[in-house]
CSV table of C-alpha atoms in Angstrom, one decimal:
chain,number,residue,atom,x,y,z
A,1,UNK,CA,0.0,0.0,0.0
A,2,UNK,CA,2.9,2.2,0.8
A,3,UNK,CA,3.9,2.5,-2.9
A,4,UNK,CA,0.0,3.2,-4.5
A,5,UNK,CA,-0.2,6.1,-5.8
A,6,UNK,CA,-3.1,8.3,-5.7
A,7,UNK,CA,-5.3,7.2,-9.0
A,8,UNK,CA,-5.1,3.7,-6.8
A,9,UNK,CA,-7.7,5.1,-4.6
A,10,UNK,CA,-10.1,6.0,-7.8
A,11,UNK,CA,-10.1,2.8,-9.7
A,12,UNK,CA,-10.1,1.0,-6.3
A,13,UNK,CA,-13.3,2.3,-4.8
A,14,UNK,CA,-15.9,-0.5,-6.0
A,15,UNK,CA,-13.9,-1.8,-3.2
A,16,UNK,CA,-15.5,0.5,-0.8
A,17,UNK,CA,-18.9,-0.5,-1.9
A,18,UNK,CA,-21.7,-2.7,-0.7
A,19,UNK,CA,-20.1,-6.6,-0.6
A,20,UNK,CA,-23.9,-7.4,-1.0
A,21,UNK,CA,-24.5,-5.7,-3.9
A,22,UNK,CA,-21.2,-6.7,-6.1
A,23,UNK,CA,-22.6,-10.1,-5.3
A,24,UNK,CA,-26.0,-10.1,-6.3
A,25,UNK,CA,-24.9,-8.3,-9.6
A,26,UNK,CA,-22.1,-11.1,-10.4
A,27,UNK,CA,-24.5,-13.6,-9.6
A,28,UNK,CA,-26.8,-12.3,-12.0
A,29,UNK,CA,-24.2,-11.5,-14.8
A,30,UNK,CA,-22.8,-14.6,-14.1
A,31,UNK,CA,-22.8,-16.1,-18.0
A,32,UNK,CA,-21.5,-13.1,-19.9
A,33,UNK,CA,-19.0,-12.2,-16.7
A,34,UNK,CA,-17.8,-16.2,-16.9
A,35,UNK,CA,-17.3,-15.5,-20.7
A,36,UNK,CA,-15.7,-12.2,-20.2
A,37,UNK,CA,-13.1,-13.7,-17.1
A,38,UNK,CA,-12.5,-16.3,-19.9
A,39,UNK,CA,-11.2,-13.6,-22.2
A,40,UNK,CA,-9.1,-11.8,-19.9
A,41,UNK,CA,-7.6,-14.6,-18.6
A,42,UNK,CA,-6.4,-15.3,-22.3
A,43,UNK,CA,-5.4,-11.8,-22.6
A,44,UNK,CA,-3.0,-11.9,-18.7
A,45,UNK,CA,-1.6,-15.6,-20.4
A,46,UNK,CA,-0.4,-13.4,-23.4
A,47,UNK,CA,1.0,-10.5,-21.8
A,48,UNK,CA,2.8,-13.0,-19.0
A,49,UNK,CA,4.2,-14.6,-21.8
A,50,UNK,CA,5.4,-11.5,-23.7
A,51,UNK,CA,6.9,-10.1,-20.3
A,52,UNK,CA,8.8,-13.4,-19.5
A,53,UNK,CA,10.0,-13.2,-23.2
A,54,UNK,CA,10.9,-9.6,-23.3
A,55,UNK,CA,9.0,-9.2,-25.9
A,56,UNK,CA,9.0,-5.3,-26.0
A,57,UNK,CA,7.1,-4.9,-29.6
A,58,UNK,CA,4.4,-6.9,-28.2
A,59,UNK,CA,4.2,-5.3,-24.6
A,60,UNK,CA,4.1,-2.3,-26.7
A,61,UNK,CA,1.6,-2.4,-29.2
A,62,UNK,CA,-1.1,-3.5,-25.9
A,63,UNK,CA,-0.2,-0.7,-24.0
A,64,UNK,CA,-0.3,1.8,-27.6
A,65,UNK,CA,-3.7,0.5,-27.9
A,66,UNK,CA,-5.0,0.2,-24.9
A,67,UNK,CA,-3.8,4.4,-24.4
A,68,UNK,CA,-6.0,4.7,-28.0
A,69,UNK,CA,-8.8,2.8,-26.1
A,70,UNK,CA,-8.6,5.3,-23.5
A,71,UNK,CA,-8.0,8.2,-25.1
A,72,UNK,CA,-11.5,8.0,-26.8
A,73,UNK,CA,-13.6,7.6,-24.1
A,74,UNK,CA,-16.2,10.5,-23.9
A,75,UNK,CA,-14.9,13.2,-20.7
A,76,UNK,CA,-17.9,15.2,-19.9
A,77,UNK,CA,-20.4,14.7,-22.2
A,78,UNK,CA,-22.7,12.1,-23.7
A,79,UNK,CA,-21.4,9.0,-24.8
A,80,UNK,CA,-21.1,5.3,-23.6
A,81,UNK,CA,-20.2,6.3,-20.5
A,82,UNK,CA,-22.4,8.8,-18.8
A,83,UNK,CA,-20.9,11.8,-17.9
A,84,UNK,CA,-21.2,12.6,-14.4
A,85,UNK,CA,-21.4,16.3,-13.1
A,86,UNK,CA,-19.8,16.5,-9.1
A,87,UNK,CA,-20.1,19.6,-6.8
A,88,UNK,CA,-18.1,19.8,-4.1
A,89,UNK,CA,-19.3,21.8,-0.9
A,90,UNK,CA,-17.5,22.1,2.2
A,91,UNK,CA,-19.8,21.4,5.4
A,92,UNK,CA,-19.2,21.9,9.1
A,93,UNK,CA,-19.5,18.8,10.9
A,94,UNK,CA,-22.6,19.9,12.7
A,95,UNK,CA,-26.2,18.5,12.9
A,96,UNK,CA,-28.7,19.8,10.2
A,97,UNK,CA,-26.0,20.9,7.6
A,98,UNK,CA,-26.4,18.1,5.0
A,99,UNK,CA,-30.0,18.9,5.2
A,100,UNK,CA,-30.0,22.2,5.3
A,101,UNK,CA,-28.3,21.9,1.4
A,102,UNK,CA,-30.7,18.7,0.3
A,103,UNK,CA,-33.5,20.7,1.6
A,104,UNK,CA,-32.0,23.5,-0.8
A,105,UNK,CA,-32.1,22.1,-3.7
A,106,UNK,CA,-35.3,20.1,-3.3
A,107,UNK,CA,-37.3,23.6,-2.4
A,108,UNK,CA,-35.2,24.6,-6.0
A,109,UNK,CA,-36.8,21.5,-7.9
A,110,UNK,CA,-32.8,20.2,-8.1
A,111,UNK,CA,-32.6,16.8,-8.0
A,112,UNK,CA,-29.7,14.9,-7.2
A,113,UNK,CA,-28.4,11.5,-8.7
A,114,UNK,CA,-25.8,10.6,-5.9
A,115,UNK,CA,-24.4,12.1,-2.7
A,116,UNK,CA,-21.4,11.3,-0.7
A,117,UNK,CA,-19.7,12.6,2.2
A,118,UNK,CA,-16.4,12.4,1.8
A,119,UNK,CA,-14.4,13.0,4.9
A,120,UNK,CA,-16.0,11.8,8.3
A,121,UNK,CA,-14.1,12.7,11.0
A,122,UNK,CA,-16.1,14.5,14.1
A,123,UNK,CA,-15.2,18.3,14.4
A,124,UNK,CA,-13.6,19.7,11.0
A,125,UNK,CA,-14.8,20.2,7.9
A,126,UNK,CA,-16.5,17.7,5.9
A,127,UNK,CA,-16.5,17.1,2.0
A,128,UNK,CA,-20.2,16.8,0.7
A,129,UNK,CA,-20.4,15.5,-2.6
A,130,UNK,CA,-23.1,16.0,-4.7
A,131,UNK,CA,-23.7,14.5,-8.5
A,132,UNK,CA,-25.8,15.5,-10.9
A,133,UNK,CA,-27.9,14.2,-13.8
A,134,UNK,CA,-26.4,17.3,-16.1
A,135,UNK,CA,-24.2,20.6,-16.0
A,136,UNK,CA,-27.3,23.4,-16.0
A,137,UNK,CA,-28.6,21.4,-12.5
A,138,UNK,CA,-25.1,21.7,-11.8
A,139,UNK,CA,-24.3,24.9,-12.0
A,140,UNK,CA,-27.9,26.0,-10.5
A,141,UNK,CA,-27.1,23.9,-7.4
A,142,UNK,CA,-23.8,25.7,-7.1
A,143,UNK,CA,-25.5,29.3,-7.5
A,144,UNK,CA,-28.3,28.5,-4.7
A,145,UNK,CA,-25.6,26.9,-2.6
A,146,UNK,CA,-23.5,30.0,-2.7
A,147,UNK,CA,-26.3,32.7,-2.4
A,148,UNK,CA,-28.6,31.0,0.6
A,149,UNK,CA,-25.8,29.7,2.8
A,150,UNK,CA,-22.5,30.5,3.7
A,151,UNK,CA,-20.9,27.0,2.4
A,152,UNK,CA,-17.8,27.5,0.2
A,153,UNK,CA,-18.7,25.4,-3.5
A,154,UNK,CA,-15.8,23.6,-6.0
A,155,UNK,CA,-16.2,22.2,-9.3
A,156,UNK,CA,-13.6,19.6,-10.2
């Protein structure tokens, strides 16, 4: 752990999530996951093989198209992958403040797809996130936040 670096964290975090859940959705994706496990496993036999070879042209070519593969996901808009549209308020850790910004937003007609608190430690600040379904519920959230209370807003 002492040598992850920080992007660990973010392709790590279906780690962090509901045991219960993961295993009710493998369970029922079982056939095309089995098939899909099937393929990768080919896929680790090749590049073990290539590694153990030296076989730099190989290694190469899987990691230039695996950057091309990457490179053309969609980033912020619509695509395959949904684009996802996070506010970031910082919140005193005292009672009634995540409410007082839900109850915000619901008087505005906002609606939230997600919220997460992001740092949990009893007497400093806390990290509220809050997703939305698009950047104009976004930025309208941001705007109420900002002129009803006295909570400090980020975009990342």
């Amino acid at each position: 752990m002492q040598l992850a670096a920080g992007g660990f964290r973010d392709i790590t975090r279906i780690a962090s999530s509901n045991p219960q859940m993961w295993t009710d959705i493998l369970l029922n994706n079982r056939e095309v996951l089995l098939q899909m496990l099937t393929q990768w496993q080919k896929e680790m036999s090749q590049l073990s093989f290539w590694l153990k070879n030296k076989k730099a042209e190989q290694l190469y070519h899987f990691f230039e198209h695996a950057k091309a593969t990457r490179d053309h996901l969609p980033s912020n808009k619509k695509g395959s992958i949904p684009a996802f549209y996070d506010l970031f308020v910082d919140v005193p850790d005292k009672p009634g403040s995540i409410a007082e910004i839900t109850s915000l937003l619901a008087k505005s007609s906002i609606s939230l797809t997600n919220i997460k608190i992001l740092e949990t430690r009893e007497e400093i600040i806390g990290i509220l996130q809050l997703t939305f379904k698009n950047e104009k519920d976004l930025i309208k959230a941001k705007a109420h936040i900002e002129n009803k209370t006295n909570y400090h807003c980020r975009l990342q």
